Coordinates of N, CA and C and ligand atoms in Angstrom, one line a residue:
X1 N 9.3 19.9 3.4 CA 8.1 19.1 3.3 C 8.4 17.6 3.3
X2 N 7.8 16.9 4.3 CA 8.0 15.4 4.3 C 7.2 14.7 3.3
X3 N 7.7 13.7 2.7 CA 7.0 12.9 1.7 C 6.7 11.5 2.2
X4 N 5.5 11.0 2.0 CA 5.1 9.6 2.2 C 5.0 8.9 0.9
X5 N 5.7 7.8 0.8 CA 5.7 7.1 -0.5 C 4.4 6.2 -0.4
X6 N 3.6 6.3 -1.4 CA 2.4 5.4 -1.6 C 2.9 4.4 -2.7
X7 N 3.2 3.2 -2.4 CA 3.8 2.3 -3.3 C 2.8 1.1 -3.5
X8 N 2.3 0.9 -4.7 CA 1.3 -0.1 -4.9 C 1.5 -0.9 -6.2
X9 N 0.8 -2.0 -6.2 CA 0.7 -2.7 -7.5 C -0.8 -2.9 -7.7
X10 N -1.3 -2.8 -8.9 CA -2.7 -3.0 -9.2 C -2.9 -3.5 -10.6
X11 N -3.6 -4.6 -10.8 CA -3.8 -5.0 -12.2 C -5.1 -4.5 -12.8
X12 N -6.1 -4.4 -12.0 CA -7.4 -4.0 -12.5 C -7.9 -2.7 -11.9
X13 N -7.2 -2.0 -11.1 CA -7.5 -0.7 -10.7 C -8.0 -0.5 -9.3
X14 N -8.4 -1.6 -8.6 CA -9.0 -1.4 -7.3 C -8.0 -0.9 -6.3
X15 N -6.8 -1.4 -6.3 CA -5.7 -1.0 -5.4 C -5.2 0.4 -5.8
X16 N -5.2 0.7 -7.1 CA -4.8 2.0 -7.5 C -5.8 3.1 -7.0
X17 N -7.1 2.8 -7.0 CA -8.1 3.7 -6.4 C -7.9 3.9 -4.9
X18 N -7.5 2.8 -4.2 CA -7.3 2.9 -2.8 C -6.0 3.8 -2.6
X19 N -5.0 3.6 -3.4 CA -3.8 4.4 -3.3 C -4.1 5.9 -3.4
X20 N -5.0 6.2 -4.3 CA -5.3 7.6 -4.4 C -6.0 8.2 -3.2
X21 N -6.8 7.3 -2.6 CA -7.5 7.7 -1.3 C -6.6 7.9 -0.2
X22 N -5.6 6.9 -0.1 CA -4.6 7.1 1.0 C -3.8 8.4 0.8
X23 N -3.5 8.7 -0.5 CA -2.7 9.9 -0.8 C -3.5 11.1 -0.4
X24 N -4.8 11.0 -0.6 CA -5.7 12.2 -0.2 C -5.6 12.4 1.3
X25 N -5.6 11.3 2.1 CA -5.5 11.4 3.5 C -4.2 11.9 4.0
X26 N -3.1 11.5 3.3 CA -1.7 11.9 3.6 C -1.7 13.5 3.4
X27 N -2.3 13.9 2.3 CA -2.2 15.4 2.0 C -3.0 16.2 2.9
X28 N -3.8 15.6 3.8 CA -4.6 16.4 4.8 C -3.7 16.8 5.9
X29 N -2.6 16.1 6.1 CA -1.7 16.4 7.3 C -0.9 17.6 6.9
X30 N -0.5 18.3 8.0 CA 0.3 19.6 7.9 C 1.7 19.2 7.4
X31 N 2.2 19.9 6.4 CA 3.6 19.7 6.0 C 4.0 18.4 5.4
X32 N 3.0 17.6 5.0 CA 3.3 16.3 4.4 C 2.7 16.1 3.0
X33 N 3.4 15.5 2.1 CA 2.8 15.3 0.8 C 3.0 13.8 0.4
X34 N 2.3 13.4 -0.6 CA 2.3 12.0 -1.0 C 3.1 11.9 -2.3
X35 N 4.0 10.8 -2.4 CA 4.6 10.5 -3.7 C 4.1 9.1 -4.1
X36 N 3.4 9.1 -5.2 CA 2.7 7.8 -5.6 C 3.5 7.1 -6.6
X37 N 3.8 5.8 -6.4 CA 4.6 5.0 -7.3 C 4.0 3.6 -7.4
X38 N 4.3 3.0 -8.6 CA 3.8 1.6 -8.8 C 5.0 0.8 -9.2
X39 N 4.8 -0.5 -9.4 CA 5.9 -1.4 -9.8 C 5.4 -2.1 -11.1
X40 N 6.3 -2.5 -12.0 CA 5.9 -3.2 -13.2 C 5.5 -4.7 -12.9
X41 N 4.8 -5.2 -13.8 CA 4.4 -6.7 -13.8 C 5.7 -7.5 -13.8
X42 N 5.6 -8.7 -13.3 CA 6.8 -9.6 -13.5 C 6.3 -10.7 -14.4
X43 N 7.2 -11.3 -15.2 CA 6.9 -12.4 -16.1 C 8.1 -13.3 -16.3
X44 N 8.1 -14.2 -17.2 CA 9.2 -15.1 -17.4 C 10.4 -14.3 -18.0
X45 N 10.1 -13.0 -18.4 CA 11.3 -12.2 -18.9 C 11.4 -11.0 -17.9
X46 N 11.2 -11.3 -16.6 CA 11.2 -10.2 -15.6 C 12.5 -9.5 -15.4
X47 N 13.6 -10.1 -15.9 CA 14.9 -9.4 -15.8 C 15.1 -8.3 -16.9
X48 N 14.2 -8.3 -17.9 CA 14.2 -7.3 -18.9 C 13.9 -5.9 -18.2
X49 N 14.5 -4.9 -18.7 CA 14.2 -3.6 -18.0 C 13.0 -3.0 -18.7
X50 N 12.2 -2.3 -17.8 CA 11.0 -1.7 -18.3 C 11.3 -0.2 -18.4
X51 N 10.5 0.5 -19.2 CA 10.6 2.0 -19.2 C 10.3 2.5 -17.9
X52 N 11.0 3.6 -17.5 CA 10.8 4.2 -16.2 C 9.4 4.8 -15.9
X53 N 8.8 5.3 -17.0 CA 7.5 5.8 -16.9 C 6.5 4.9 -17.6
X54 N 5.5 4.4 -16.9 CA 4.6 3.5 -17.6 C 3.6 4.3 -18.5
X55 N 2.9 3.6 -19.4 CA 2.0 4.3 -20.3 C 1.0 5.2 -19.6
X56 N 0.5 4.6 -18.5 CA -0.5 5.4 -17.7 C -0.3 5.1 -16.2
X57 N -0.9 6.1 -15.4 CA -0.8 5.9 -14.0 C 0.6 6.4 -13.4
X58 N 0.9 6.0 -12.2 CA 2.0 6.5 -11.4 C 3.3 5.9 -12.1
X59 N 4.4 6.7 -11.9 CA 5.7 6.2 -12.4 C 6.2 5.0 -11.6
X60 N 7.1 4.2 -12.2 CA 7.6 3.1 -11.4 C 8.6 3.5 -10.3
X61 N 8.5 2.8 -9.2 CA 9.3 3.1 -8.0 C 10.8 2.8 -8.3
X62 N 11.6 3.5 -7.6 CA 13.0 3.2 -7.6 C 13.4 3.2 -6.1
X63 N 14.6 2.6 -5.8 CA 15.0 2.5 -4.4 C 15.1 3.8 -3.8
X64 N 15.5 4.9 -4.5 CA 15.6 6.2 -3.9 C 14.3 6.7 -3.4
X65 N 13.2 6.2 -4.0 CA 11.9 6.7 -3.5 C 11.7 6.2 -2.0
X66 N 12.1 5.0 -1.8 CA 12.1 4.5 -0.4 C 13.0 5.2 0.5
X67 N 14.2 5.5 0.0 CA 15.3 6.1 0.8 C 14.8 7.6 1.2
X68 N 14.2 8.2 0.3 CA 13.8 9.6 0.5 C 12.5 9.8 1.3
X69 N 11.7 8.8 1.4 CA 10.4 9.0 2.0 C 10.5 9.0 3.6
X70 N 9.5 9.7 4.2 CA 9.5 9.8 5.6 C 8.6 8.7 6.2
X71 N 7.9 8.0 5.3 CA 7.0 6.9 5.7 C 6.5 6.2 4.4
X72 N 5.8 5.1 4.6 CA 5.5 4.3 3.4 C 4.0 3.7 3.6
X73 N 3.2 3.8 2.5 CA 2.0 3.1 2.5 C 2.1 2.1 1.3
X74 N 1.9 0.8 1.7 CA 2.2 -0.2 0.7 C 0.9 -1.0 0.4
X75 N 0.6 -1.0 -0.9 CA -0.7 -1.6 -1.3 C -0.6 -2.7 -2.4
X76 N -1.4 -3.8 -2.2 CA -1.3 -4.9 -3.1 C -2.7 -5.6 -3.2
X77 N -3.0 -6.1 -4.4 CA -4.2 -7.0 -4.5 C -3.8 -8.2 -3.7
X78 N -4.9 -8.9 -3.1 CA -4.6 -10.2 -2.5 C -4.5 -11.3 -3.6
X79 N -3.4 -12.0 -3.5 CA -3.2 -13.1 -4.5 C -3.0 -14.4 -3.6
X80 N -4.0 -15.2 -3.6 CA -3.9 -16.5 -2.8 C -3.6 -16.2 -1.4
X81 N -4.2 -15.2 -0.8 CA -4.0 -14.8 0.6 C -2.6 -14.2 0.9
X82 N -2.0 -13.7 -0.2 CA -0.6 -13.1 0.0 C -0.5 -11.9 -0.9
X83 N 0.6 -11.1 -0.8 CA 0.8 -10.0 -1.7 C 1.1 -10.5 -3.1
X84 N 0.9 -9.6 -4.0 CA 1.1 -9.9 -5.4 C 2.6 -10.0 -5.7
X85 N 3.0 -10.9 -6.6 CA 4.4 -11.1 -7.0 C 5.2 -9.8 -7.4
X86 N 4.6 -8.9 -8.2 CA 5.4 -7.7 -8.6 C 5.8 -6.9 -7.4
X87 N 5.0 -6.8 -6.4 CA 5.4 -6.0 -5.2 C 6.5 -6.7 -4.4
X88 N 6.3 -8.0 -4.3 CA 7.3 -8.8 -3.6 C 8.6 -8.8 -4.3
X89 N 8.6 -8.8 -5.6 CA 9.8 -8.8 -6.5 C 10.5 -7.5 -6.2
X90 N 9.8 -6.4 -6.2 CA 10.4 -5.1 -5.9 C 11.0 -5.1 -4.5
X91 N 10.3 -5.6 -3.5 CA 10.8 -5.6 -2.1 C 12.0 -6.4 -2.0
X92 N 12.1 -7.5 -2.8 CA 13.2 -8.4 -2.8 C 14.5 -7.7 -3.3
X93 N 14.3 -6.5 -3.9 CA 15.5 -5.8 -4.5 C 16.0 -4.7 -3.5
X94 N 15.5 -4.8 -2.3 CA 15.8 -3.7 -1.3 C 16.9 -4.0 -0.3
X95 N 17.7 -5.1 -0.6 CA 18.7 -5.5 0.3 C 19.7 -4.4 0.7
X96 N 20.1 -3.5 -0.2 CA 21.0 -2.5 0.1 C 20.4 -1.5 1.1
X97 N 19.1 -1.3 1.0 CA 18.5 -0.4 2.0 C 18.4 -1.1 3.4
X98 N 18.2 -2.4 3.4 CA 18.2 -3.2 4.6 C 19.6 -3.1 5.3
X99 N 20.6 -3.3 4.5 CA 22.0 -3.3 5.0 C 22.4 -1.9 5.6
X100 N 21.9 -0.8 5.0 CA 22.2 0.5 5.5 C 21.2 1.0 6.5
X101 N 20.2 0.2 6.7 CA 19.2 0.7 7.7 C 18.4 1.9 7.3
X102 N 18.2 2.1 6.0 CA 17.6 3.3 5.5 C 16.2 3.5 5.9
X103 N 15.5 2.4 6.1 CA 14.0 2.5 6.5 C 13.8 2.3 8.0
X104 N 14.8 2.1 8.7 CA 14.7 1.8 10.1 C 14.1 3.0 10.8
X105 N 13.0 2.8 11.6 CA 12.3 3.9 12.3 C 11.3 4.7 11.6
X106 N 11.1 4.4 10.3 CA 10.1 5.1 9.5 C 8.7 4.4 9.7
X107 N 7.6 5.1 9.8 CA 6.3 4.5 9.9 C 5.8 3.9 8.6
X108 N 5.0 2.9 8.6 CA 4.5 2.2 7.4 C 3.1 1.7 7.7
X109 N 2.3 1.7 6.6 CA 0.9 1.2 6.7 C 0.7 0.3 5.4
X110 N -0.3 -0.6 5.5 CA -0.5 -1.5 4.4 C -2.0 -1.5 4.0
X111 N -2.3 -1.8 2.7 CA -3.7 -1.8 2.2 C -3.8 -2.9 1.1
X112 N -5.0 -3.4 1.0 CA -5.2 -4.5 0.0 C -6.7 -4.5 -0.5
X113 N -6.9 -5.2 -1.6 CA -8.2 -5.4 -2.2 C -8.3 -6.9 -2.5
X114 N -9.5 -7.4 -2.2 CA -9.8 -8.8 -2.5 C -11.0 -9.0 -3.5
X115 N -11.2 -10.2 -4.0 CA -12.4 -10.4 -4.8 C -13.5 -10.8 -3.9
X116 N -13.2 -11.5 -2.8 CA -14.3 -12.0 -1.9 C -14.1 -11.5 -0.4
X117 N -15.2 -11.5 0.3 CA -15.2 -11.0 1.7 C -14.2 -11.7 2.6
X118 N -14.1 -13.0 2.5 CA -13.2 -13.8 3.4 C -12.1 -14.4 2.6
X119 N -11.6 -13.6 1.6 CA -10.6 -14.1 0.7 C -9.1 -13.9 1.1
X120 N -8.9 -13.5 2.4 CA -7.6 -13.4 2.9 C -7.0 -12.0 3.0
X121 N -7.9 -11.0 3.3 CA -7.4 -9.6 3.5 C -6.3 -9.6 4.6
X122 N -6.7 -10.1 5.8 CA -5.8 -10.0 6.9 C -4.5 -10.7 6.7
X123 N -4.5 -11.9 6.1 CA -3.2 -12.6 5.9 C -2.4 -11.8 4.9
X124 N -3.0 -11.2 3.9 CA -2.2 -10.4 2.9 C -1.6 -9.2 3.6
X125 N -2.4 -8.5 4.4 CA -1.9 -7.3 5.1 C -0.7 -7.7 6.0
X126 N -0.9 -8.8 6.7 CA 0.2 -9.3 7.6 C 1.5 -9.7 6.8
X127 N 1.2 -10.3 5.6 CA 2.4 -10.7 4.8 C 3.1 -9.5 4.3
X128 N 2.4 -8.4 4.1 CA 3.1 -7.2 3.6 C 3.8 -6.5 4.8
X129 N 3.4 -6.8 6.0 CA 4.1 -6.2 7.2 C 5.5 -6.8 7.4
X130 N 5.6 -8.1 7.1 CA 6.8 -8.9 7.4 C 8.1 -8.3 6.9
X131 N 8.2 -8.0 5.6 CA 9.4 -7.4 5.1 C 9.7 -6.0 5.7
X132 N 8.6 -5.3 6.0 CA 8.7 -4.0 6.5 C 9.3 -4.0 7.9
X133 N 8.9 -5.0 8.7 CA 9.4 -5.2 10.1 C 10.9 -5.6 10.0
X134 N 11.3 -6.4 9.0 CA 12.7 -6.7 8.8 C 13.5 -5.4 8.6
X135 N 12.9 -4.5 7.9 CA 13.6 -3.2 7.6 C 13.5 -2.3 8.8
X136 N 12.9 -2.7 9.9 CA 12.8 -1.8 11.1 C 11.8 -0.8 11.0
X137 N 10.8 -0.9 10.1 CA 9.7 0.1 10.0 C 8.7 -0.1 11.2
X138 N 8.1 1.0 11.5 CA 7.1 1.0 12.6 C 5.7 0.9 12.0
X139 N 5.0 -0.2 12.2 CA 3.7 -0.5 11.6 C 2.6 0.3 12.2
X140 N 1.9 1.0 11.3 CA 0.7 1.8 11.8 C -0.6 1.1 11.3
X141 N -1.5 0.8 12.2 CA -2.7 0.2 11.8 C -3.9 1.2 12.0
X142 N -5.1 0.7 12.0 CA -6.3 1.5 12.1 C -6.9 1.2 13.5
X143 N -7.1 2.3 14.3 CA -7.7 2.0 15.6 C -9.3 2.0 15.5
X144 N -9.9 1.3 16.5 CA -11.3 1.2 16.5 C -12.1 2.5 16.9
X145 N -11.3 3.5 17.2 CA -11.9 4.8 17.3 C -12.4 5.4 16.0
X146 N -12.0 4.7 14.9 CA -12.6 5.1 13.6 C -13.9 4.3 13.5
X147 N -15.0 5.1 13.5 CA -16.3 4.4 13.6 C -16.6 3.4 12.5
X148 N -16.0 3.7 11.3 CA -16.3 2.8 10.1 C -15.8 1.4 10.3
X149 N -14.8 1.3 11.2 CA -14.2 -0.1 11.5 C -15.3 -1.0 12.1
X150 N -16.2 -0.3 12.8 CA -17.3 -1.1 13.5 C -18.5 -1.3 12.5
X151 N -18.8 -0.2 11.7 CA -20.0 -0.3 10.9 C -19.8 -1.0 9.5
X152 N -18.6 -1.2 9.1 CA -18.3 -1.7 7.8 C -18.9 -3.1 7.6
X153 N -19.5 -3.4 6.4 CA -19.9 -4.8 6.1 C -19.1 -5.3 5.0
X154 N -18.0 -4.6 4.6 CA -17.2 -5.1 3.5 C -15.7 -5.0 4.0
X155 N -14.9 -4.1 3.4 CA -13.5 -4.0 3.8 C -13.3 -3.1 5.0
X156 N -12.0 -3.1 5.5 CA -11.7 -2.2 6.6 C -11.3 -3.1 7.8
X157 N -10.0 -3.1 8.2 CA -9.5 -3.9 9.3 C -8.6 -3.1 10.1
X158 N -8.3 -3.6 11.4 CA -7.4 -2.9 12.2 C -5.9 -3.0 11.7
X159 N -5.7 -4.0 10.8 CA -4.3 -4.2 10.3 C -4.0 -3.3 9.1
X160 N -5.0 -2.7 8.6 CA -4.8 -1.8 7.4 C -6.1 -1.6 6.7
X161 N -6.1 -0.8 5.7 CA -7.3 -0.5 4.9 C -7.5 -1.6 3.9
X162 N -8.8 -1.9 3.6 CA -9.1 -3.0 2.6 C -10.4 -2.7 1.9
X163 N -10.5 -3.4 0.8 CA -11.7 -3.2 -0.1 C -12.1 -4.6 -0.7
X164 N -13.4 -4.8 -0.7 CA -13.9 -6.0 -1.4 C -14.4 -5.6 -2.8
X165 N -13.6 -6.0 -3.8 CA -13.9 -5.5 -5.2 C -14.9 -6.4 -5.8
X166 N -15.2 -7.6 -5.2 CA -16.2 -8.5 -5.9 C -15.5 -9.4 -6.9
X167 N -16.2 -10.5 -7.2 CA -15.5 -11.5 -8.0 C -15.3 -11.0 -9.5
X168 N -16.1 -10.0 -9.9 CA -15.8 -9.4 -11.2 C -15.1 -8.1 -11.1
X169 N -14.7 -7.7 -9.9 CA -13.9 -6.5 -9.7 C -14.6 -5.2 -9.9
X170 N -16.0 -5.2 -10.0 CA -16.7 -4.0 -10.3 C -17.5 -3.4 -9.1
X171 N -17.2 -4.0 -7.9 CA -17.9 -3.5 -6.7 C -17.2 -2.2 -6.3
X172 N -18.0 -1.1 -6.3 CA -17.4 0.2 -5.9 C -16.9 0.3 -4.5
X173 N -15.9 1.1 -4.3 CA -15.4 1.3 -2.9 C -16.5 1.9 -2.1
X174 N -16.8 1.3 -1.0 CA -18.0 1.8 -0.1 C -17.5 3.0 0.6
X175 N -18.5 3.7 1.2 CA -18.3 4.9 2.0 C -17.3 4.6 3.1
X176 N -17.6 3.4 3.8 CA -16.7 3.1 5.0 C -15.3 2.8 4.5
X177 N -15.2 2.0 3.4 CA -13.8 1.7 2.9 C -13.1 2.9 2.5
X178 N -13.8 3.9 1.9 CA -13.1 5.1 1.5 C -12.6 5.9 2.7
X179 N -13.5 6.1 3.7 CA -13.1 6.8 4.8 C -12.0 6.2 5.6
X180 N -11.9 4.9 5.6 CA -10.8 4.2 6.3 C -9.5 4.3 5.5
X181 N -9.6 4.3 4.2 CA -8.3 4.6 3.4 C -7.8 6.0 3.7
X182 N -8.7 6.9 3.7 CA -8.3 8.3 4.0 C -7.7 8.4 5.4
X183 N -8.4 7.8 6.4 CA -8.0 7.9 7.8 C -6.6 7.2 8.0
X184 N -6.4 6.1 7.2 CA -5.0 5.5 7.4 C -3.9 6.4 6.8
X185 N -4.2 7.0 5.7 CA -3.2 7.9 5.1 C -2.9 9.1 6.0
X186 N -4.0 9.6 6.6 CA -3.9 10.8 7.5 C -3.1 10.4 8.7
X187 N -3.4 9.2 9.3 CA -2.8 8.8 10.5 C -1.3 8.5 10.3
X188 N -0.9 7.9 9.1 CA 0.5 7.7 8.8 C 1.2 9.0 8.7
X189 N 0.6 9.9 8.0 CA 1.3 11.2 7.8 C 1.4 12.0 9.1
X190 N 0.4 12.0 9.9 CA 0.5 12.7 11.2 C 1.6 12.1 12.0
X191 N 1.8 10.8 12.0 CA 2.8 10.2 12.8 C 4.2 10.5 12.2
X192 N 4.3 10.4 10.9 CA 5.6 10.8 10.2 C 6.0 12.2 10.5
X193 N 5.0 13.1 10.5 CA 5.3 14.5 10.8 C 5.9 14.8 12.2
X194 N 5.5 13.9 13.1 CA 6.0 14.1 14.5 C 7.3 13.4 14.8
X195 N 7.8 12.5 13.9 CA 9.0 11.8 14.1 C 10.3 12.6 13.7
Ligands
LIG201 C1 -3.8 -14.9 -9.2 C2 -4.9 -14.2 -8.4 C3 -5.1 -14.6 -7.1 C4 -6.1 -14.1 -6.4 N1 -6.3 -14.5 -5.1 C5 -7.4 -14.0 -4.3 C6 -7.6 -14.5 -3.0 O1 -6.8 -15.3 -2.5 N2 -8.7 -14.0 -2.4 C7 -9.5 -13.1 -2.9 O2 -10.5 -12.7 -2.3 N3 -9.3 -12.6 -4.2 C8 -8.2 -13.0 -4.9 N4 -8.0 -12.5 -6.1 C9 -8.8 -11.4 -6.6 C10 -8.0 -10.0 -6.4 O3 -7.5 -9.9 -5.1 C11 -9.0 -8.9 -6.6 O4 -9.6 -8.9 -7.9 C12 -8.4 -7.5 -6.4 O5 -9.4 -6.6 -6.1 C13 -7.6 -7.0 -7.6 O6 -7.0 -5.7 -7.3 P1 -6.7 -4.8 -8.5 O7 -8.0 -4.3 -9.2 O8 -6.0 -3.6 -7.9 O9 -5.8 -5.5 -9.5 C14 -7.0 -13.1 -6.9 C15 -6.7 -12.6 -8.2 C16 -5.7 -13.2 -9.0 C17 -5.5 -12.7 -10.4

């Protein structure tokens, strides 16, 4: 059974909800399962070790999760048009995987949530692709054959799945956003199963 790592950071739950939808799409593919992991917050004491299992939600990711996966779905809230520091901090710890080429040739997709409609979803998604390209990963986007990419009035981009959570973070995931999250997970898993 091939596993796709769904690796995300979420402070208020929007990206976590998207991660679950991507995992649902991944599990629709034949012979592929999802391994969902998160990363701890960073702070001025970020060198302190955290417990391996957080109080709630997915376990914290380890390098072996990346090594063992057949593909990767990477999710982050948009922070000033960029990925959130905790996810970048974790990615910055992956030098040994880069040196060994452990991720080279594996497919990867990205997803994000913003407060506002034009708050930088595309720039965040592209910022998340950059380290993955350095690792030699094959970036998987969303094609316009997904009808929701045309009909959406909130999230959903060809660069990856997205959600507009609203300025207070309480805007529910729309039907289009939900279907595009599932479609991206499914597409990633279908490709991983063929490689
Ligand atoms: C420090 C910080 C920076 C943010 N920057 C942006 C931004 O550039 N554009 C935007 O639309 N929303 C921005 N937001 C809002 C978050 O992207 C949004 O609330 C997101 O849905 C949070 O995801 P989560 O619920 O998974 O934590 C920012 C939030 C914080 C805390």
